């Protein structure tokens, strides 16, 4: 009782009241400021006429609240960065593991986001048992067909489209020698047919990187599309990964976009990042000049995508969400790289707001 009285006595002192009042007002304004920061009202994804995506990592979705919030609110499409690839989804000859892929699907479905499937056939991230596989052509075909059809059937009705084959051509336009080309003649066409059989409604993509400035590689892709059309092999889209950098030539980028659009297929910028320090200079500073150059590339790409006929716009997907999650830092060990639209703390970069104003 004594303490209580003392407290009332202190509160009645005008000076103490003033201090408390000041703290109260400061607290409220901090709260309002924090709210206005964390719940932005206008989203880039809402002003675009096409889906805006990011590749995602289920560990970060689990562990990092801000990552989860940004991924859920800023994007209308998601791609599994790694967890639908052969190595992760088919770790043993008789064992499929869909746990983490399913987590991504559940996350996206809860937020009404589209899910893009990546990737059914690739030469990287192949499980050891596939590399060691022994058998004749029929056995190899059955193995790959079983892989494709089990994965596609599992995600049927959930995944809108698939990168059926990834990175099958070398820069000189020749077919990349892989375990698939070694053992299965015409493996690209067969893969697309098997995927189609398992889900005729999925949008089937051929996906590759670095077409800009590599006319032979691009020509090989265009020849593939023409050959598929001639033979009635189902193909619906071309994925241009768009791992570009601030020095990439604009004309070369625009040319491969135009060539892709001219096929009449859907177009996906499937793995966009704009590297600012491609030579991994240890003294690099992400200054205003670099930021402006990066913004100009984003603008070029988004404006080019906007001018694609609506029916062919599958979307633009960034290769992860915040700079610190980029594979350029992790996989390529380039610590001074800032290639995405959100910074290390998942704050929108200035470029985000310029895109928003320009594209709305
Ligand atoms: C990368 C992932 O980002 C990395 O985490 C992984 O270690 C290697 O693969 N082209 C593709 C993607 O099609 O699947 C690759 O993703 C990046 C290049």
Short mmCIF file of C-alpha atoms and ligand atoms in Angstrom, two decimals, residues 55 57 80-82 85 87 118-119 122 124-125 163 166-167 207-209 241 243 270-271 273 319-320 325-328 330-332, ligand 1:
data_model
loop_
_atom_site.label_atom_id
_atom_site.label_comp_id
_atom_site.label_asym_id
_atom_site.label_seq_id
_atom_site.Cartn_x
_atom_site.Cartn_y
_atom_site.Cartn_z
CA UNK A 55 12.50 -19.05 -56.52
CA UNK A 57 14.14 -22.14 -50.35
CA UNK A 80 11.39 -24.27 -56.00
CA UNK A 81 15.03 -23.18 -56.23
CA UNK A 82 16.25 -26.75 -55.69
CA UNK A 85 15.24 -31.30 -59.00
CA UNK A 87 18.70 -35.12 -56.74
CA UNK A 118 11.74 -26.68 -62.03
CA UNK A 119 13.13 -28.97 -63.43
CA UNK A 122 19.02 -31.60 -66.26
CA UNK A 124 23.30 -31.03 -62.79
CA UNK A 125 21.96 -32.03 -59.39
CA UNK A 163 10.87 -26.72 -67.15
CA UNK A 166 17.08 -27.53 -68.70
CA UNK A 167 20.29 -26.36 -70.40
CA UNK A 207 14.71 -23.57 -70.24
CA UNK A 208 18.26 -22.32 -70.79
CA UNK A 209 20.72 -19.56 -69.88
CA UNK A 241 16.93 -17.74 -67.34
CA UNK A 243 21.22 -14.48 -65.27
CA UNK A 270 12.71 -17.80 -65.37
CA UNK A 271 15.70 -17.05 -63.11
CA UNK A 273 19.21 -11.72 -61.44
CA UNK A 319 16.23 -16.22 -58.60
CA UNK A 320 15.41 -15.94 -54.90
CA UNK A 325 19.95 -15.56 -50.53
CA UNK A 326 21.25 -15.26 -54.08
CA UNK A 327 23.08 -18.27 -55.50
CA UNK A 328 25.73 -15.80 -56.75
CA UNK A 330 26.29 -18.96 -52.00
CA UNK A 331 27.08 -21.15 -55.00
CA UNK A 332 29.58 -18.87 -56.74
C1 LIG B 1 21.11 -23.28 -58.65
C2 LIG B 1 20.64 -22.98 -57.25
O1 LIG B 1 20.32 -21.63 -57.16
C3 LIG B 1 21.71 -23.34 -56.25
O2 LIG B 1 21.21 -23.21 -54.93
C4 LIG B 1 22.19 -24.76 -56.49
O3 LIG B 1 23.27 -25.05 -55.62
C5 LIG B 1 22.62 -24.96 -57.92
O4 LIG B 1 21.55 -24.61 -58.77
N1 LIG B 1 20.36 -22.63 -63.63
C6 LIG B 1 19.28 -23.34 -63.13
C7 LIG B 1 19.06 -23.40 -61.67
O5 LIG B 1 18.46 -23.82 -63.90
O6 LIG B 1 18.48 -24.60 -61.27
C8 LIG B 1 20.34 -23.16 -60.92
O7 LIG B 1 20.02 -23.08 -59.54
C9 LIG B 1 21.01 -21.91 -61.40
C10 LIG B 1 21.38 -22.02 -62.85
#
